[in-house]
CSV table of C-alpha atoms in Angstrom, one decimal:
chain,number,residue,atom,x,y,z
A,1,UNK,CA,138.0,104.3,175.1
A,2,UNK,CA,141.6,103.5,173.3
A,3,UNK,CA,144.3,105.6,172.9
A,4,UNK,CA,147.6,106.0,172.1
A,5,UNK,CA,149.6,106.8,175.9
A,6,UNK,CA,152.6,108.5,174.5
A,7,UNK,CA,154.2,109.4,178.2
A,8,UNK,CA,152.0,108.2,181.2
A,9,UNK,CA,152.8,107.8,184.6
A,10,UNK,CA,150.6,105.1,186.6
A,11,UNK,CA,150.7,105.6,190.2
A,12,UNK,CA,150.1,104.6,193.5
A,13,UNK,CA,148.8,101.2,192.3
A,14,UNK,CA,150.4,97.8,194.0
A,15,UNK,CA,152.2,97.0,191.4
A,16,UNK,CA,153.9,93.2,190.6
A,17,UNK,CA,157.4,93.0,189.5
A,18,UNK,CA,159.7,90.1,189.3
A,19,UNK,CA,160.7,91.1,193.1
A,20,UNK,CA,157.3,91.3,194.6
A,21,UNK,CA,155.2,93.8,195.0
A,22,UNK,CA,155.5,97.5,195.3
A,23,UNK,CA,153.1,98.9,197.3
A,24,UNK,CA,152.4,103.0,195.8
A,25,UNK,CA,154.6,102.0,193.2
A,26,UNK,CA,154.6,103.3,189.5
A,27,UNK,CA,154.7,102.0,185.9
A,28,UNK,CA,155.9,104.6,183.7
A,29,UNK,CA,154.9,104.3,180.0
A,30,UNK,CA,156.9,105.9,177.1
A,31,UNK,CA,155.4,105.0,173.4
A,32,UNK,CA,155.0,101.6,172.9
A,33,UNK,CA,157.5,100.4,176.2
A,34,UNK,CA,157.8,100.9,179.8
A,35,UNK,CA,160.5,103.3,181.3
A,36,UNK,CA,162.9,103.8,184.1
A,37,UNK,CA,161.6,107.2,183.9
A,38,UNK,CA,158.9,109.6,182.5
A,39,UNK,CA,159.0,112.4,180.1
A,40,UNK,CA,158.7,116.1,180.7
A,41,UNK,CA,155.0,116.4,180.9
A,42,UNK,CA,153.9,113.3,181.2
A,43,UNK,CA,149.9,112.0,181.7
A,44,UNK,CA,149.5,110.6,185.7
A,45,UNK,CA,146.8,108.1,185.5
A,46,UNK,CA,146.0,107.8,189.6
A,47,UNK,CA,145.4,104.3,190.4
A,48,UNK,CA,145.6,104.2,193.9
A,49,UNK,CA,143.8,101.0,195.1
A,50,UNK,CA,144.7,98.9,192.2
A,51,UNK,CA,146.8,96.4,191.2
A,52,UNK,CA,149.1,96.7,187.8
A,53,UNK,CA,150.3,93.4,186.5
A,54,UNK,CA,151.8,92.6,183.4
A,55,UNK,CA,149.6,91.8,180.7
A,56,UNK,CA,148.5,88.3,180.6
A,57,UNK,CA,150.2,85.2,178.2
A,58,UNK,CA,148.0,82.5,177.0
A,59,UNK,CA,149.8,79.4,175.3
A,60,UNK,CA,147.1,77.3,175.0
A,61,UNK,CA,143.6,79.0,173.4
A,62,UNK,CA,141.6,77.9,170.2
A,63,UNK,CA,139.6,80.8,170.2
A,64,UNK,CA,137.1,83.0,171.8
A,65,UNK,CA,134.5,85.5,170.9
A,66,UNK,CA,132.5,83.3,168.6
A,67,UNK,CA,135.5,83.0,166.1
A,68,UNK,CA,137.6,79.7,166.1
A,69,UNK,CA,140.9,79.7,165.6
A,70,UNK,CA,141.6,75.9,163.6
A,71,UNK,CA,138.6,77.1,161.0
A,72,UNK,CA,137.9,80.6,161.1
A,73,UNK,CA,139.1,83.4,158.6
A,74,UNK,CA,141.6,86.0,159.5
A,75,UNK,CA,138.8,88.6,160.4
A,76,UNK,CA,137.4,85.9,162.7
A,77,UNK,CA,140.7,85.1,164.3
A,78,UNK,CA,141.0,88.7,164.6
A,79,UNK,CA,137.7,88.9,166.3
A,80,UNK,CA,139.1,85.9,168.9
A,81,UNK,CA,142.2,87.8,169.7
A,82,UNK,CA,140.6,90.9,170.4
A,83,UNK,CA,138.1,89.8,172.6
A,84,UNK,CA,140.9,87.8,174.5
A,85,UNK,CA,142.8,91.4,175.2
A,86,UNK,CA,140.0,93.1,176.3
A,87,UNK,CA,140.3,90.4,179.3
A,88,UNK,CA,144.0,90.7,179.9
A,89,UNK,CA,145.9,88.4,177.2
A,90,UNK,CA,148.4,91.0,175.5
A,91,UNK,CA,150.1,88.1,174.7
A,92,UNK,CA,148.1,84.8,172.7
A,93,UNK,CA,149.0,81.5,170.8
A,94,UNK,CA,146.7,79.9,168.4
A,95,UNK,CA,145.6,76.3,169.2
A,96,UNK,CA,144.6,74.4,166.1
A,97,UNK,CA,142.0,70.8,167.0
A,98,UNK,CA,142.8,67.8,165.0
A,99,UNK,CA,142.2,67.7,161.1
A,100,UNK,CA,143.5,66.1,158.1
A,101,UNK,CA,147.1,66.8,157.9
A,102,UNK,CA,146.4,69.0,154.4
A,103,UNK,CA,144.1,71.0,156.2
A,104,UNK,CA,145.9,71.7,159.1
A,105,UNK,CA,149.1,72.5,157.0
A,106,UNK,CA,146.9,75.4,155.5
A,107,UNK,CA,145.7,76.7,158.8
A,108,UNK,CA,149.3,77.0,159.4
A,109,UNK,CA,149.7,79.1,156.5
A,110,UNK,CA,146.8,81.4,157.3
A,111,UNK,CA,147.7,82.0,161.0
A,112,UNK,CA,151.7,82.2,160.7
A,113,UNK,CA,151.0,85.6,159.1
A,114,UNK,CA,148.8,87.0,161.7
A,115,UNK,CA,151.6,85.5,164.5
A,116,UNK,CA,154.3,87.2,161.6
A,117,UNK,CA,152.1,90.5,162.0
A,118,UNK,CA,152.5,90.4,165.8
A,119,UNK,CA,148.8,89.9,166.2
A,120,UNK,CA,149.7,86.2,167.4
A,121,UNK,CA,152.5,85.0,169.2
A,122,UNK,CA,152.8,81.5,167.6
A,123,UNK,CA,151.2,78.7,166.9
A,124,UNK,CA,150.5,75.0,169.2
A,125,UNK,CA,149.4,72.0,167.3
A,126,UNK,CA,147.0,70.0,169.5
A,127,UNK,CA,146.4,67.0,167.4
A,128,UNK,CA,146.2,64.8,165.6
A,129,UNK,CA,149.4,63.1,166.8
A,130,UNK,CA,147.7,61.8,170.3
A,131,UNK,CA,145.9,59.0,171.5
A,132,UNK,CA,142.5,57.6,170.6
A,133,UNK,CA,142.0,55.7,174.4
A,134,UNK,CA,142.5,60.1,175.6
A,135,UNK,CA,141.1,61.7,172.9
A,136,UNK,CA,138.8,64.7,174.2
A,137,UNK,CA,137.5,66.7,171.8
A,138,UNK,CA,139.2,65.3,169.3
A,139,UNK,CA,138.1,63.4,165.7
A,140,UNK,CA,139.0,60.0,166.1
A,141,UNK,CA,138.9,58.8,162.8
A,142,UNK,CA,141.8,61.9,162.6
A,143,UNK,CA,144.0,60.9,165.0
A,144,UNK,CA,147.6,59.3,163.8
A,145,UNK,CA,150.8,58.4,165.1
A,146,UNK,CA,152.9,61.5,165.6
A,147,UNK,CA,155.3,60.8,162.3
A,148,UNK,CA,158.4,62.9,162.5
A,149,UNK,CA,157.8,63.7,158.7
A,150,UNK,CA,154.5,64.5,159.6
A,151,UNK,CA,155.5,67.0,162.4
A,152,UNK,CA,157.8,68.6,160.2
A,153,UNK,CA,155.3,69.1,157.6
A,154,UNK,CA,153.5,71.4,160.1
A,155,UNK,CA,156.9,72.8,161.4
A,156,UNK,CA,157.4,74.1,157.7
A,157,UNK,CA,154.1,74.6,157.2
A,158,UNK,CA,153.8,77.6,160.0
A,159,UNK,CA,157.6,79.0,158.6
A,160,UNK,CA,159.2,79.1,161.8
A,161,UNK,CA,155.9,80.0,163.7
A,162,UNK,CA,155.5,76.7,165.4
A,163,UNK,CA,155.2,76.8,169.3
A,164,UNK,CA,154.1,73.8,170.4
A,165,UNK,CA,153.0,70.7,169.2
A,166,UNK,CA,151.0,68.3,171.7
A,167,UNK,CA,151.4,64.8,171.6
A,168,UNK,CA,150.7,61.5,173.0
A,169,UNK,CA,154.6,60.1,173.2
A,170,UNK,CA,154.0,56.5,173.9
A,171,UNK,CA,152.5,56.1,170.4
A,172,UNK,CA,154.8,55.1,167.6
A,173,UNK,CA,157.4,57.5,166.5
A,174,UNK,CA,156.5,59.4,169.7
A,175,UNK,CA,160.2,59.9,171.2
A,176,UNK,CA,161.8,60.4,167.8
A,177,UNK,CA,159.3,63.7,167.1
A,178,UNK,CA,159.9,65.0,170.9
A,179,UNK,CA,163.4,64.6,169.8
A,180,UNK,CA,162.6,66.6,166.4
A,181,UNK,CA,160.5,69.2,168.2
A,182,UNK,CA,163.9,69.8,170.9
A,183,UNK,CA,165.8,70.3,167.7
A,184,UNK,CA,164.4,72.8,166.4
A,185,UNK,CA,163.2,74.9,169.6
A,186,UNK,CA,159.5,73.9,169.7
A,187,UNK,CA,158.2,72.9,172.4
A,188,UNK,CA,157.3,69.2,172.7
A,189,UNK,CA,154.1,69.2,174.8
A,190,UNK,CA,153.0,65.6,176.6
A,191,UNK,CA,149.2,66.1,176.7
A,192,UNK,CA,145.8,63.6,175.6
A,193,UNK,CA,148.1,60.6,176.3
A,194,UNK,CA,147.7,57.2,177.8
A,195,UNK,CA,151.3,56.4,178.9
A,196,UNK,CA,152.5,55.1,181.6
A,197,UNK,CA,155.1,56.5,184.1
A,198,UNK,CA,157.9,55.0,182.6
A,199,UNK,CA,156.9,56.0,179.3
A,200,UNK,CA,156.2,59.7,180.8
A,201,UNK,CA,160.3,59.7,182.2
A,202,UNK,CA,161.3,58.6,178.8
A,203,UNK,CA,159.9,61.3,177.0
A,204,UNK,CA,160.8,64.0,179.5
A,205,UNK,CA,164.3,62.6,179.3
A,206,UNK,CA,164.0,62.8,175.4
A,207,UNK,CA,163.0,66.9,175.4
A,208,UNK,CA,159.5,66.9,176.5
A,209,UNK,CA,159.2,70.2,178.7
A,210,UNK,CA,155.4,71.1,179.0
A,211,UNK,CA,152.2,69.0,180.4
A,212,UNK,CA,148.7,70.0,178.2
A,213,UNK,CA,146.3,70.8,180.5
A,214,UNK,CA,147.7,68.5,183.6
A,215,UNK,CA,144.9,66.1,185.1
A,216,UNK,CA,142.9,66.1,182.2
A,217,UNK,CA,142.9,63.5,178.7
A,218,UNK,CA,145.4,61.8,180.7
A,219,UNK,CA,145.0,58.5,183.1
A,220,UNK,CA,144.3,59.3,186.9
A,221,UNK,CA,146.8,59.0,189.3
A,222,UNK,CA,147.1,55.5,191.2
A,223,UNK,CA,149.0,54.6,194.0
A,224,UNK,CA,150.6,51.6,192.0
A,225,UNK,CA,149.9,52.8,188.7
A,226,UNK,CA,151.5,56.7,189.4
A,227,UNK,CA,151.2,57.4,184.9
A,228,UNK,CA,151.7,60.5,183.6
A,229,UNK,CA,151.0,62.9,186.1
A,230,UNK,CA,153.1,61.6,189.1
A,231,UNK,CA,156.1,62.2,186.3
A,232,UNK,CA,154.9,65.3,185.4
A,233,UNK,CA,154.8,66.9,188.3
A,234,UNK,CA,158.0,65.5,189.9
A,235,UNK,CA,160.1,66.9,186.8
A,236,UNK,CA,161.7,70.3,187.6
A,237,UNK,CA,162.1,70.7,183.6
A,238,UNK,CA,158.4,70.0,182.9
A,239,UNK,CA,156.1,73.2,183.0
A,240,UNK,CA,152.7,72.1,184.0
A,241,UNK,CA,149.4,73.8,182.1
A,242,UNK,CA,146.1,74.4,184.6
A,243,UNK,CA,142.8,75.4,183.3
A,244,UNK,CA,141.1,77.2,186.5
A,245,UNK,CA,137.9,77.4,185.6
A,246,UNK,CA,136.3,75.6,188.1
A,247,UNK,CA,135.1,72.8,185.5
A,248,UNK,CA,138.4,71.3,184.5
A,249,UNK,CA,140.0,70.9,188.2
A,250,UNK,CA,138.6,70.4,191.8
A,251,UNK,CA,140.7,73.2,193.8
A,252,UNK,CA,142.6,70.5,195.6
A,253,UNK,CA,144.0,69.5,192.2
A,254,UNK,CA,145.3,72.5,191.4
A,255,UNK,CA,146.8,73.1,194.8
A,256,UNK,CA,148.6,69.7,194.2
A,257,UNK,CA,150.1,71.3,191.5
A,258,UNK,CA,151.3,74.7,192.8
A,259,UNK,CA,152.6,72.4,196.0
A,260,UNK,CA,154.2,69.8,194.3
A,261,UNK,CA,155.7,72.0,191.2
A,262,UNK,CA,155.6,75.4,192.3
A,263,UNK,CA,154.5,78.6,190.9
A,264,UNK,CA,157.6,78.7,188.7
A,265,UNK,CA,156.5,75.5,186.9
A,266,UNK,CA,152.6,76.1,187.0
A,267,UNK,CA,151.1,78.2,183.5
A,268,UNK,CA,147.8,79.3,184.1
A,269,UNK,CA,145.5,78.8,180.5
A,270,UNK,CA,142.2,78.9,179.1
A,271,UNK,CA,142.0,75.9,176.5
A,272,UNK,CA,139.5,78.4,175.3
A,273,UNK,CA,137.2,77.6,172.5
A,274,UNK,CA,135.1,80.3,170.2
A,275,UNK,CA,132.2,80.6,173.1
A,276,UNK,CA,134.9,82.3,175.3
A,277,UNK,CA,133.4,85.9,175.9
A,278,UNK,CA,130.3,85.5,173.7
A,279,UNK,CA,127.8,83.1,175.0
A,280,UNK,CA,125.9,79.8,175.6
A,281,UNK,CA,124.6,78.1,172.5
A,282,UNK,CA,125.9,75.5,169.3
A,283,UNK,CA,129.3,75.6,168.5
A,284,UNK,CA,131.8,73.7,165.7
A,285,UNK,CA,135.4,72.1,167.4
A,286,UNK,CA,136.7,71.6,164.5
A,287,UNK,CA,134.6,68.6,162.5
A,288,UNK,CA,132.8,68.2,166.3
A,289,UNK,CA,129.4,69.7,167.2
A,290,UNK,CA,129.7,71.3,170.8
A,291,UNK,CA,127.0,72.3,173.1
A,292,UNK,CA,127.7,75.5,175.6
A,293,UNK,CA,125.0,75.5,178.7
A,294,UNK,CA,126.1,78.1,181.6
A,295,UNK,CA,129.4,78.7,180.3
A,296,UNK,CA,130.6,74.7,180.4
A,297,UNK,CA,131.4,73.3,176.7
A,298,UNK,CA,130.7,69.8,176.2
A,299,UNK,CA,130.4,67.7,172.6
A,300,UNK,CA,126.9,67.1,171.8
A,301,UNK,CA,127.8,63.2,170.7
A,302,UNK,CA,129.6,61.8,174.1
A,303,UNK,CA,129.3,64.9,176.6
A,304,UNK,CA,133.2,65.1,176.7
A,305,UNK,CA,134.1,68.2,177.9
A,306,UNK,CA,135.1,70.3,174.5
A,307,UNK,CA,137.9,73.4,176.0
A,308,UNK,CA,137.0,75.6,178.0
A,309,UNK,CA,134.8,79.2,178.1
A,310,UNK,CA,137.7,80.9,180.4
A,311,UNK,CA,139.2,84.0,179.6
A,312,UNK,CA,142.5,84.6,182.0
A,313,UNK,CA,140.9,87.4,183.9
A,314,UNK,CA,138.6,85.0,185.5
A,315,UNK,CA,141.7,82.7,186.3
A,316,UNK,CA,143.8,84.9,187.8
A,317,UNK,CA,140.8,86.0,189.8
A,318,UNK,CA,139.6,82.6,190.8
A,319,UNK,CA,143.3,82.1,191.7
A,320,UNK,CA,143.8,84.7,194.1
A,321,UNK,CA,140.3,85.0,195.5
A,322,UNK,CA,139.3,81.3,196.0
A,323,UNK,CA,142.1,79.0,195.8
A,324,UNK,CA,144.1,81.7,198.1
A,325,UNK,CA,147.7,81.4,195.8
A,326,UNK,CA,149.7,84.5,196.2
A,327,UNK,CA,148.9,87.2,193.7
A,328,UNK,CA,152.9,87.1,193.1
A,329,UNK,CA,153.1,83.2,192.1
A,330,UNK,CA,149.6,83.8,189.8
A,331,UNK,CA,151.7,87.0,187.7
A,332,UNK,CA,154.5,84.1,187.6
A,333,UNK,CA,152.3,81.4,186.3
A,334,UNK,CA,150.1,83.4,184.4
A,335,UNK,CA,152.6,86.0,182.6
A,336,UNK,CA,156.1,85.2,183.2
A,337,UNK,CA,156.4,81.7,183.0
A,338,UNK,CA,154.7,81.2,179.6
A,339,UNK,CA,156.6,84.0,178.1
A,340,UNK,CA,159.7,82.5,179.2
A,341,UNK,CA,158.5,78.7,177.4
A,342,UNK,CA,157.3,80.8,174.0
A,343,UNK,CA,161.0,82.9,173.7
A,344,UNK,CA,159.5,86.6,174.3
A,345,UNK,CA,160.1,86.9,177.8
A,346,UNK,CA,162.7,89.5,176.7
A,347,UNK,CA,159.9,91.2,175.4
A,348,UNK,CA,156.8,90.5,177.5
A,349,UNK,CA,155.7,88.6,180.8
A,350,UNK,CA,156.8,91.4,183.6
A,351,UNK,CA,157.0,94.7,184.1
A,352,UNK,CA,160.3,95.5,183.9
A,353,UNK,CA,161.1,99.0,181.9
A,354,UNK,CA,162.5,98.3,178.5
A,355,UNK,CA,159.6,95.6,177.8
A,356,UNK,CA,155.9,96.1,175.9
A,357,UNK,CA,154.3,97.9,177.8
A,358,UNK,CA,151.6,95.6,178.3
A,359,UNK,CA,149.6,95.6,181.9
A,360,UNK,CA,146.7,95.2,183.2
A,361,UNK,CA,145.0,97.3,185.9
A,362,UNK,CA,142.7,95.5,188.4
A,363,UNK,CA,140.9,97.0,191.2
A,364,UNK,CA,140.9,95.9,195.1
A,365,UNK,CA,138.7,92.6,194.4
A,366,UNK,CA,140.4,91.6,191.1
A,367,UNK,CA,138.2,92.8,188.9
A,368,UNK,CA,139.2,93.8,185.7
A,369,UNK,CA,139.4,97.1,184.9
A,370,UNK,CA,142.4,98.0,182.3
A,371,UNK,CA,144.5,96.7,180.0
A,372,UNK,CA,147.3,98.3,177.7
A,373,UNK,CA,149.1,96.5,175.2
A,374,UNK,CA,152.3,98.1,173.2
A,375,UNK,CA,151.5,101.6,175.1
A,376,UNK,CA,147.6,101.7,173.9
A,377,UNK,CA,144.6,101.6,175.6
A,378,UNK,CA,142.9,98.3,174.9
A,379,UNK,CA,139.9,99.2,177.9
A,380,UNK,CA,141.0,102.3,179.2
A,381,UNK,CA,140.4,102.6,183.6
A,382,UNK,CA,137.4,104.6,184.2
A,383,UNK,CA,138.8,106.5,187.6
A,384,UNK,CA,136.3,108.5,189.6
């Protein structure tokens, strides 16, 4: 049931703030924000037993609920984002796939009014600008060289919307549209690439600050060979992206990275694609046929694995519960630190009382079991 929570008082829940956790603490909710303190009157919601967290921020998504986000119409995306807040993401960036440039530009278009709405909080361009020998789920007869004109066609394209832009930096004009990207305060994202180490350090040194999906469309690590991911990891101004689904990463992967960049540098994300939170069956990534057999998206020409099924209420779960990180360095990697790369964590990302108030309730085992966004009920908690 939704509903508008004018003056609520949460309580007695563990709840996760940017100092740890407060154990019987209380989130008070005024309108659309959270508040030092609550209103004569106020609704108490008793939620002792629970966890509140801040609502979850997902930088990395293509869609979910049967709706893609690079082809779908504004209803559909509508109908992607939706179903991606009633599983905790408050907070959600539209990933396009690679297309012709035209194509893309229009997407752009379409989708920079639903981010200029507030039902989107940007946009990340993942292709075509990356590398054929790392391609994914990716048209390769799409691909090209990231042109800095080309890049700032999108940029303009999206009218200031523009996140993120992955891109495979050892290919020609690489550097010079990291360097563009660092201009203009998008984020230059080093992700389906084939460089080498050195090639890795240059681009970081260049403006690169975020690692798409870290392990995978990337070469392996090797002992004299280190590529991308040993420079990745080793760079305190690199943030590293993880899809914990179980699929994309053994366990001892992502431990590596939570040891070896800590929970300040990790963002959890889903790489979702349009069978998140609907179902098995045929699905379109963008020009690409994609098959979905118990929850694990792979293209039906190649068997690459096509994004993901995840929502982030199944990551921060698996996090806590099977690969034992500390519920506090999940919230980090999963709310704060991606709010902090997009520009809203004045806004969003913690709990701290002047922001959205936008949380999400879980009960003793992590399950789901509320989530608020702006001071509404998204899913209500049913409380005995």
């Amino acid at each position: 049931m939704a509903g508008r929570a004018d003056s609520t008082v949460l309580a007695g829940a563990r709840v996760v703030l940017p100092t740890g956790t407060v154990e019987n603490g209380r989130v008070i909710v005024e309108g659309t924000r959270i508040t030092g303190s609550p209103a004569e009157g106020a609704r108490t919601i008793d939620l002792t037993g629970h966890w509140v967290v801040p609502g979850f921020v997902d930088m990395h998504n293509h869609g979910g609920g049967g709706a893609s986000f690079t082809s779908g119409t504004v209803d559909e995306v509508l109908t992607g984002v939706r179903t991606h807040r009633e599983h905790g993401t408050t907070t959600l960036v539209a990933s396009t796939v690679t297309g012709e440039m035209d194509f893309l530009a229009e997407r752009a278009g379409i989708l920079s009014e639903l981010v200029e709405q507030g039902d989107l909080a940007g946009i990340h361009f993942e292709g075509p600008f990356i590398s054929p020998c790392r391609k994914g789920a990716h048209s390769e007869k799409l691909l090209r060289h990231p042109d800095p004109a080309e890049v700032r066609k999108l940029m303009d394209a999206a009218r200031g919307t523009a996140k993120m832009f992955t891109l495979a930096t050892e290919l020609p004009g690489g550097i010079d549209s990291v360097r563009l990207l660092a201009e203009h305060g998008v984020i230059a994202a080093i992700g389906h690439t084939d460089a080498t180490y050195e090639q890795t350090v240059e681009a970081i040194g260049a403006g690169a600050t975020v690692a798409t999906h870290l392990f995978n469309a990337m070469p392996p690590f090797a002992h004299r060979d280190p590529g991308p991911i040993a420079a990745l990891l080793e760079d305190e101004r690199i943030t590293v992206e993880l899809i914990n689904d179980g699929t994309h990463l053994h366990p001892a992967a992502l431990q590596l990275a939570y040891h070896h960049a800590g929970a300040a540098r990790v963002a959890l994300i889903t790489d979702a694609m349009d069978a998140a939170g609907f179902g098995d069956g045929r699905y379109q990534l963008g020009p690409l046929a994609v098959e979905v057999k118990d929850g694990v998206a792979r293209l039906v020409e190649g068997n690459s694995i096509a994004g993901s099924t995840l929502t982030l209420d199944t990551a921060f779960r698996r996090a806590v519960t099977l690969d034992r990180i500390p519920v506090e360095d999940v919230v980090q990697s999963i709310s704060a630190n991606p709010a902090r790369l997009l520009g809203v964590y004045d806004k969003v990302g913690s709990l701290d009382p002047g922001k959205d108030a936008d949380l999400v309730v879980l009960d003793a085992d992590f399950a789901l079991k509320g989530v608020m966004r702006k001071g509404e009920w998204v899913i209500e908690p049913e409380l005995g």
